[in-house]
Tab-separated table of C-alpha atoms in Angstrom:
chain	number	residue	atom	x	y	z
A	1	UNK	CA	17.836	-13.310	-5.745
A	2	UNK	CA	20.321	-12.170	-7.775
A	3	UNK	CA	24.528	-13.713	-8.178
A	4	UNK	CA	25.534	-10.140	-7.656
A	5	UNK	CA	25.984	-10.314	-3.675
A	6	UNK	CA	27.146	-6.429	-3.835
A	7	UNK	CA	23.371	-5.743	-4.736
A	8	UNK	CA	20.291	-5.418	-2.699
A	9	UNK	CA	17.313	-6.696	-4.437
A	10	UNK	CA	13.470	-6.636	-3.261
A	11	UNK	CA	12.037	-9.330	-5.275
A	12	UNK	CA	9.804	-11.269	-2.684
A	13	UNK	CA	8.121	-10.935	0.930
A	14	UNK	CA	9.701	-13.600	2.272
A	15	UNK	CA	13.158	-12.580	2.088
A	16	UNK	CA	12.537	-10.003	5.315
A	17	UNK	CA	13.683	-10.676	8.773
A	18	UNK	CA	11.464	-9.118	11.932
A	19	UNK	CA	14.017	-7.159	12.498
A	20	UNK	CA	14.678	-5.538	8.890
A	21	UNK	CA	10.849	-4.883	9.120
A	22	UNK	CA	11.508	-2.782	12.070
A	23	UNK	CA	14.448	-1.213	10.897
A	24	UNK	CA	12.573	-0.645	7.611
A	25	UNK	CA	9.396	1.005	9.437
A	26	UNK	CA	12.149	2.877	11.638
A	27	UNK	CA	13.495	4.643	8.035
A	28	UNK	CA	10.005	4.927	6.922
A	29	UNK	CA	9.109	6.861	9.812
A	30	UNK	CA	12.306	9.526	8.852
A	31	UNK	CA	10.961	9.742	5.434
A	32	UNK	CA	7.748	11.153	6.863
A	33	UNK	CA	10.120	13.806	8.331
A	34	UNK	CA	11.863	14.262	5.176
A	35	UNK	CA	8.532	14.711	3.247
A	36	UNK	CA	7.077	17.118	5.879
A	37	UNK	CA	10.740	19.396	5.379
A	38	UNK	CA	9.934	19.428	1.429
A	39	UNK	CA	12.290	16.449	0.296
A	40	UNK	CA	16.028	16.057	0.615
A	41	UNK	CA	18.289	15.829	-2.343
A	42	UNK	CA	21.036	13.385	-0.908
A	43	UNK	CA	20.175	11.405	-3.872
A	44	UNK	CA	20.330	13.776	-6.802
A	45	UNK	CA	22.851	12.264	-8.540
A	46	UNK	CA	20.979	8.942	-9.013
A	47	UNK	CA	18.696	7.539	-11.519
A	48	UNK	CA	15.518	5.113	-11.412
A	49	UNK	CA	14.223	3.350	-14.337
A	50	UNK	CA	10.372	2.792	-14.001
A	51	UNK	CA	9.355	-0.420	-16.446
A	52	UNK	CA	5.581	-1.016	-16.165
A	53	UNK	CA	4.328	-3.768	-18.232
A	54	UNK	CA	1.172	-3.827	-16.596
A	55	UNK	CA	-0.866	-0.471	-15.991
A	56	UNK	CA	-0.483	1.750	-12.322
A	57	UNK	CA	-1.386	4.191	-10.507
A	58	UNK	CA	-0.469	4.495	-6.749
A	59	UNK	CA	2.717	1.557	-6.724
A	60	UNK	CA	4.505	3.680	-10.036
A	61	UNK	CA	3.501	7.271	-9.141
A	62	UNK	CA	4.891	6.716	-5.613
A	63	UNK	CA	7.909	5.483	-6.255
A	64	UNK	CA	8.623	8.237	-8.675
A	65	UNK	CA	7.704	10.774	-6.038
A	66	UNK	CA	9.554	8.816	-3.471
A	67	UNK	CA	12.869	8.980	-5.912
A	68	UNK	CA	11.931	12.886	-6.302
A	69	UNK	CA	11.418	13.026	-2.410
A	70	UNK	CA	15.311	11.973	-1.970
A	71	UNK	CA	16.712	14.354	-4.929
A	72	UNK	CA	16.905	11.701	-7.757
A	73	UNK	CA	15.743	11.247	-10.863
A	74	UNK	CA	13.360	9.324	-12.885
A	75	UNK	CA	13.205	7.893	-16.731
A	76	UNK	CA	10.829	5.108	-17.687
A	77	UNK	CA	7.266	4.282	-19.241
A	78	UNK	CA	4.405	3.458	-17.845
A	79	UNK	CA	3.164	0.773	-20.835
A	80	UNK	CA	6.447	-0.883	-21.516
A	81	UNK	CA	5.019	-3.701	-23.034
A	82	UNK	CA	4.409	-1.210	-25.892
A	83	UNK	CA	6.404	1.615	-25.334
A	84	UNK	CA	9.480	-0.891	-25.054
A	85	UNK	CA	11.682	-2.955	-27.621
A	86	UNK	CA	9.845	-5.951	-26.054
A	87	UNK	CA	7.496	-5.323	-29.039
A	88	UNK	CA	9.750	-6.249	-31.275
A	89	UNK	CA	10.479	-9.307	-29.566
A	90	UNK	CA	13.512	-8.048	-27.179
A	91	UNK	CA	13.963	-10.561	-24.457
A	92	UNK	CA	12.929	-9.494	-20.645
A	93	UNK	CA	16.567	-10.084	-19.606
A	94	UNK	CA	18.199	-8.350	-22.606
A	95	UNK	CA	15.967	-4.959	-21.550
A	96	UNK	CA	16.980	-5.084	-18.346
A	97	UNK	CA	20.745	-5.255	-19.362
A	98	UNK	CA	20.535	-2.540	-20.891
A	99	UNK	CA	18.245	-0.762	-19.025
A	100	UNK	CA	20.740	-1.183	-15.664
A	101	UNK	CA	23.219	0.636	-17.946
A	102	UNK	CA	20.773	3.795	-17.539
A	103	UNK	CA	20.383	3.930	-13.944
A	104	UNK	CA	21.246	3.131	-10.370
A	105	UNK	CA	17.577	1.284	-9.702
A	106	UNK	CA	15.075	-0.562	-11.699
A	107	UNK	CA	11.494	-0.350	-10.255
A	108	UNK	CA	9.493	-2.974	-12.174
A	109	UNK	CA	6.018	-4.453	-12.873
A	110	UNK	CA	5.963	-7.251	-15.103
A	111	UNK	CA	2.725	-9.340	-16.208
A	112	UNK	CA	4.583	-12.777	-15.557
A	113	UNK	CA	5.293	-14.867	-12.091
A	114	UNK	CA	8.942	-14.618	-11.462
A	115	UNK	CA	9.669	-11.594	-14.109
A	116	UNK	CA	10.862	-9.543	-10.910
A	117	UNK	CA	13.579	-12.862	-9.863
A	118	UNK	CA	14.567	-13.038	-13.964
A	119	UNK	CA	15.168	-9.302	-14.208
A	120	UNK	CA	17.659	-9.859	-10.557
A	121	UNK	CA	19.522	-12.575	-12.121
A	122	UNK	CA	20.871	-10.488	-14.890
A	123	UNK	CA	20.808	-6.875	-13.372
A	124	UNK	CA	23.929	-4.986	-12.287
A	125	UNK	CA	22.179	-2.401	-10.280
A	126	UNK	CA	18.862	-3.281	-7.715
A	127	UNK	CA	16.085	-4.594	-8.976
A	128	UNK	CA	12.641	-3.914	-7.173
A	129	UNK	CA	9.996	-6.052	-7.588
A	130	UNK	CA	6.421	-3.723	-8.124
A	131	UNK	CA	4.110	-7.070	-9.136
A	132	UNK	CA	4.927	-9.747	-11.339
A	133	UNK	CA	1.146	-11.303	-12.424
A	134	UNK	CA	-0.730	-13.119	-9.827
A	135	UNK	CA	2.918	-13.831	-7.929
A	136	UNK	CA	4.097	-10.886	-5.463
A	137	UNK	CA	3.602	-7.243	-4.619
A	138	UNK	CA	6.232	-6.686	-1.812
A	139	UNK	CA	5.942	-3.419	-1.218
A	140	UNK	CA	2.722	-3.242	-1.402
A	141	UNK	CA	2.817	-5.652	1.705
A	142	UNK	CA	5.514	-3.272	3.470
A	143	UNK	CA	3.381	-0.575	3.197
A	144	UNK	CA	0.001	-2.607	4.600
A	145	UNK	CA	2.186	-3.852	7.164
A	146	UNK	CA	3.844	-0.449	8.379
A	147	UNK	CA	0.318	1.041	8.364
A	148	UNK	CA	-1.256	-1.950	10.966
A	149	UNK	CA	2.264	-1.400	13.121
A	150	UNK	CA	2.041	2.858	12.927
A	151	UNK	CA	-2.065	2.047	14.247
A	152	UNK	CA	-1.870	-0.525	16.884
A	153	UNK	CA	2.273	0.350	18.049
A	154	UNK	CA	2.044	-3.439	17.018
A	155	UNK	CA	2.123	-6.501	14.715
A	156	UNK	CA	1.847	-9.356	17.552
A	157	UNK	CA	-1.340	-10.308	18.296
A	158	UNK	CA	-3.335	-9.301	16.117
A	159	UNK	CA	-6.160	-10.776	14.272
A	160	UNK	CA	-6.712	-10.087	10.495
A	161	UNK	CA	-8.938	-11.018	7.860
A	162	UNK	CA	-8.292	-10.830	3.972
A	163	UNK	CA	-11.129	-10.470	2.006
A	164	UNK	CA	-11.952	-11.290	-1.577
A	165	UNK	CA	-9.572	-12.273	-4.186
A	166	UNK	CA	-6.892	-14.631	-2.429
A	167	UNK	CA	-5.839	-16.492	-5.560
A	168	UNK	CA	-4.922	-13.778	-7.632
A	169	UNK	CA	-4.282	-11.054	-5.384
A	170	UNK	CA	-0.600	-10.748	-4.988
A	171	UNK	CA	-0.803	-8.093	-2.288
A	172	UNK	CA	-2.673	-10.825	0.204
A	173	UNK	CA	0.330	-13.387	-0.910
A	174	UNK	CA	3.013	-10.824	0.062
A	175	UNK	CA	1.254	-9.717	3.432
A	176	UNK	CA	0.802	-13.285	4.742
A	177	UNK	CA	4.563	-13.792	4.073
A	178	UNK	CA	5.566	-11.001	6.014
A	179	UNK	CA	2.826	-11.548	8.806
A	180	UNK	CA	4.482	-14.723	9.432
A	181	UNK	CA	7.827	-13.188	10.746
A	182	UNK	CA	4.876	-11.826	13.917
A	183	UNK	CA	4.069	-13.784	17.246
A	184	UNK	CA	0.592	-14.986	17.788
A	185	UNK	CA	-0.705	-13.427	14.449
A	186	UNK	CA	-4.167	-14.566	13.392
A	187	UNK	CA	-5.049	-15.000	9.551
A	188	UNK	CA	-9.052	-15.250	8.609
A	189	UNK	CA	-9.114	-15.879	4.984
A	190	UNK	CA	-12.890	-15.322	3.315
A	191	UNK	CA	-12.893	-15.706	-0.446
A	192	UNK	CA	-15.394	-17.089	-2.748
A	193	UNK	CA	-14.812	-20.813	-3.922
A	194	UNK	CA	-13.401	-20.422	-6.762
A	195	UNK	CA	-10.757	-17.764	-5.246
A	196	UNK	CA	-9.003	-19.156	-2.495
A	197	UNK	CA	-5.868	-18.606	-0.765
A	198	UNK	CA	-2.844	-20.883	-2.607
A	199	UNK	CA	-1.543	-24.223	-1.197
A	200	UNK	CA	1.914	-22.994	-1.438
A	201	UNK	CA	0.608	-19.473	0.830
A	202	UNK	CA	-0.796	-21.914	3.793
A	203	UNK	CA	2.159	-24.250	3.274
A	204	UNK	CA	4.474	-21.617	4.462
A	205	UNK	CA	2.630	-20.584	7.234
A	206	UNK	CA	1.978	-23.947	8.475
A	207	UNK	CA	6.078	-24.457	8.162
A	208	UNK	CA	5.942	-21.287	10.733
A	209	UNK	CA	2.899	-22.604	12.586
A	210	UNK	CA	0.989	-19.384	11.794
A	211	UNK	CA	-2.572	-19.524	12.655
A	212	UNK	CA	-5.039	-19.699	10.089
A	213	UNK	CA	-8.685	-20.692	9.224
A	214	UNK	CA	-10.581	-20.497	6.129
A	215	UNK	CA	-14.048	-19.500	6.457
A	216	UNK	CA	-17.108	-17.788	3.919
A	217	UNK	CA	-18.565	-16.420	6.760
A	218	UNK	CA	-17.433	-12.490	7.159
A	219	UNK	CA	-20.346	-11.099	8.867
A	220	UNK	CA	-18.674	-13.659	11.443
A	221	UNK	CA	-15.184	-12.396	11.448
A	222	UNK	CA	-15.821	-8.939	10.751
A	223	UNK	CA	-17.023	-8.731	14.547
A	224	UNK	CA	-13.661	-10.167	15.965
A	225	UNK	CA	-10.538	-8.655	14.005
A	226	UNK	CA	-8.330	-6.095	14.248
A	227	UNK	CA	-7.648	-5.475	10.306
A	228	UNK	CA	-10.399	-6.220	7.757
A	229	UNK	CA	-8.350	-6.037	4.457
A	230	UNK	CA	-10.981	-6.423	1.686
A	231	UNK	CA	-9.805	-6.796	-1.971
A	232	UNK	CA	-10.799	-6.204	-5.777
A	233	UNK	CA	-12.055	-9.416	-7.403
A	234	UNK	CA	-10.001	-8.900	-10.683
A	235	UNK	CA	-12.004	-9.584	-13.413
A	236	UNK	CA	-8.422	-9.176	-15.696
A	237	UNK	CA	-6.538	-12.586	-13.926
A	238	UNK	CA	-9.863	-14.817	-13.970
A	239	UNK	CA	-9.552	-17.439	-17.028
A	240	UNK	CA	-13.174	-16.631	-17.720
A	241	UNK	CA	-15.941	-14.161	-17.259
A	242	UNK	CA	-17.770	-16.909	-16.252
A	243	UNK	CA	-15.308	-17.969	-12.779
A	244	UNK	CA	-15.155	-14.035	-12.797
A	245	UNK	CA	-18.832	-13.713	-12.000
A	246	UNK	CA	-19.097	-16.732	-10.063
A	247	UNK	CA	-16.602	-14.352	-7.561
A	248	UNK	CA	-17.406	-10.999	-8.477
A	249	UNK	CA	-19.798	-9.234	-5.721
A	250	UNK	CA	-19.779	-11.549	-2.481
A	251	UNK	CA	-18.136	-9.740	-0.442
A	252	UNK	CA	-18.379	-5.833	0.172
A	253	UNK	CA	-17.923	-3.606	3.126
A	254	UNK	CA	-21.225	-1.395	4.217
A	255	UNK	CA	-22.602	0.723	6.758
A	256	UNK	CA	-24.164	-2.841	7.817
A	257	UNK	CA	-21.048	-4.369	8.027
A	258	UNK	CA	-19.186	-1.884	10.205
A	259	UNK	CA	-21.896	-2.150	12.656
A	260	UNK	CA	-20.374	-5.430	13.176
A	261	UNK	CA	-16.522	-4.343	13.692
A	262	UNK	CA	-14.915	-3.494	16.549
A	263	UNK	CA	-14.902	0.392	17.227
A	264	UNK	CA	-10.633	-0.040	17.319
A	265	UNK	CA	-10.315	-2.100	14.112
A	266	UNK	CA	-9.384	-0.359	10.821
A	267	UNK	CA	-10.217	-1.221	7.054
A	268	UNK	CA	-7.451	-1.626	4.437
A	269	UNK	CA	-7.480	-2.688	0.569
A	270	UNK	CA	-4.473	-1.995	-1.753
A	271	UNK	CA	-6.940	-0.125	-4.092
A	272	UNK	CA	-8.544	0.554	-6.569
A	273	UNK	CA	-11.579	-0.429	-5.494
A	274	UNK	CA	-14.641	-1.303	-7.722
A	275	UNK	CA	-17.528	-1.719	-5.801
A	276	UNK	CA	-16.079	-3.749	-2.362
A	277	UNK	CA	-16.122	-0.623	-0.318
A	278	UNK	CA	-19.101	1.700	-0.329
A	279	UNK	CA	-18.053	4.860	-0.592
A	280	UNK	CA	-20.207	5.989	2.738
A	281	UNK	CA	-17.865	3.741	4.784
A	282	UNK	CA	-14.696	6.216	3.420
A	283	UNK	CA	-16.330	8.858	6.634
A	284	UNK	CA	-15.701	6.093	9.359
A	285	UNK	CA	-12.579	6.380	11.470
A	286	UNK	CA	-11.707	3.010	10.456
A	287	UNK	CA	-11.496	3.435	7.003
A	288	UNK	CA	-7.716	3.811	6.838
A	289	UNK	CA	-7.283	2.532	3.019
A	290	UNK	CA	-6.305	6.229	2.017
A	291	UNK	CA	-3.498	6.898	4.698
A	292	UNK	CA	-2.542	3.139	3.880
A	293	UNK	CA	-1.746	4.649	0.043
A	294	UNK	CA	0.040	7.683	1.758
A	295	UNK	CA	2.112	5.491	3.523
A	296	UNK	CA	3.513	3.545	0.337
A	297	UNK	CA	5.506	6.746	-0.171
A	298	UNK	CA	7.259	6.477	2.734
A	299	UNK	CA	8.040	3.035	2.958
A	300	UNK	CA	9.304	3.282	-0.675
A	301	UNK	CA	11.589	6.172	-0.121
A	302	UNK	CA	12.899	4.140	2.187
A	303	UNK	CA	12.866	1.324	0.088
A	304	UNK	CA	14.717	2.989	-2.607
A	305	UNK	CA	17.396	4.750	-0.174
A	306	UNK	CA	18.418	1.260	0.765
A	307	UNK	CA	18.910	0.066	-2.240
A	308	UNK	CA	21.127	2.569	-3.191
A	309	UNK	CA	23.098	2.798	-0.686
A	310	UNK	CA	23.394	-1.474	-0.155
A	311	UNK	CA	24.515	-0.948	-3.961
A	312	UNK	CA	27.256	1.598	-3.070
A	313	UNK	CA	25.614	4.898	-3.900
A	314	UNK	CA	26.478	7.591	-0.957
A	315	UNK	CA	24.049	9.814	-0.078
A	316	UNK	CA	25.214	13.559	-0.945
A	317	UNK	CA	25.086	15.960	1.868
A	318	UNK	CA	21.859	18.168	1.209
């Protein structure tokens, strides 16, 4: 986190309460109403700075609608590791200096573990943390997590499987953080060997006394969750095409497999998706992975509104 104490940083899962989760999906839910009225413009005297080392689609284009959404403004690039001064050799913390002089919020995806904590120390205005590497997603775990609570009215309880890359895929890091804040959450994690979850993932949970198991076996599991949240195997974080292949194709959700789920259960992956879903399970009721992606505007709207306004920046009347 950053020195600045005025600031309100989101650089990591773990640094939510239960109850800022709930107030968070309580804002999120507003945002829906803001969307549905055509946007608000309380913000439209603030600026975001978008820096995206590493390539997007849903995380940067909805928080640049969600900034929109509120009245504000964006600047940015979507390849700043060669749009940037970084290829000339500028330091990480010397762009964001100077970046924070441009704007009231820096939304940014680095390739490195621990870019998004760097960029904090050094900022004078938020810093939000949209991936760094194989690390965190955040709000990518917000999002998953106000999705689950918006279809079951709940968190506690409930059983949920992550599927496919656990050692690389930041999202399923993030999610199990915030997961833990839940009572009597259940955590099946299914991953080919040579993609497991992290040490450091189950020692946190086992510091909560979350329940966990580790299993290969989803035709098992699939049967007895509430959430199935399948992932890409990422070809680009795997040392070698060789562990890449060893991975790539165990796991994938079919018309087979839903036969197996329980009619109430829903289907979520942070997307894309390259070949883990078949696209004839996108017509079941329980494939909620696109309304998951509609819901990362809202929870980043809200996101972004707190930010600004934890930073000092008063909303405008509309």
């Amino acid at each position: 986190m950053s020195q600045h104490a005025e600031l309100y940083h989101i650089i990591g899962a773990k640094q939510f309460t239960r109850s800022e989760l709930e107030e968070l999906f309580v804002l999120s839910r507003s945002m829906e109403d803001i969307v549905a009225a055509g946007g608000a413009g309380q913000f439209r005297n603030s600026i975001m700075t978008t820096l995206f080392f590493e390539s997007s689609t849903r995380t940067r284009l909805s928080f640049e609608s969600a900034m929109h959404r509120l009245g504000g403004h964006v600047i940015g690039t979507e390849n700043a590791s060669q749009f940037s001064s970084t290829i000339k050799g500028e330091t990480l913390e010397d762009t964001i200096k100077i970046v924070s002089g441009y704007s009231d919020v820096i939304v940014m995806r680095h390739t490195d573990i621990g870019a998004a904590d760097r960029a904090a120390r050094v900022a004078t205005v938020p810093v939000i943390n949209a991936g760094d590497g194989a690390g965190e997603h955040p709000t990518q775990a917000l999002l998953d997590a106000y999705t689950i609570d918006k279809q079951f009215g709940r968190i506690d309880g409930l059983k949920i499987a992550m599927v496919g890359d656990l050692t690389y895929g930041r999202t399923v890091h993030s999610l199990s953080y915030i997961l833990a804040n839940f009572k009597d959450v259940t955590i099946y994690y299914i991953a080919p060997e040579n993609a497991r979850i992290p040490h450091y993932v189950k020692q946190h949970l086992d510091k909560l006394g979350v329940r966990y198991e580790e299993t290969s076996d989803l035709n098992e599991v699939a049967g007895i969750v509430d959430v199935l949240y399948q992932t890409r195997i990422q070809k680009e974080r795997f040392p070698s095409v060789e562990e890449y292949e060893k991975a790539s194709g165990q796991y994938v959700v079919d018309a087979d497999l839903l036969k197996r789920m329980k009619e109430d259960a829903i289907i979520l992956h942070p997307l894309p998706r390259a070949g883990e879903i078949a696209e004839e399970v996108d017509s079941d009721p329980r494939a909620a992975y696109f309304r998951q992606a509609q819901n990362g505007l809202y929870i980043r709207m809200a996101l972004v509104k707190q930010c600004l306004e934890r930073s000092g920046k008063k909303p405008l009347e509309s």
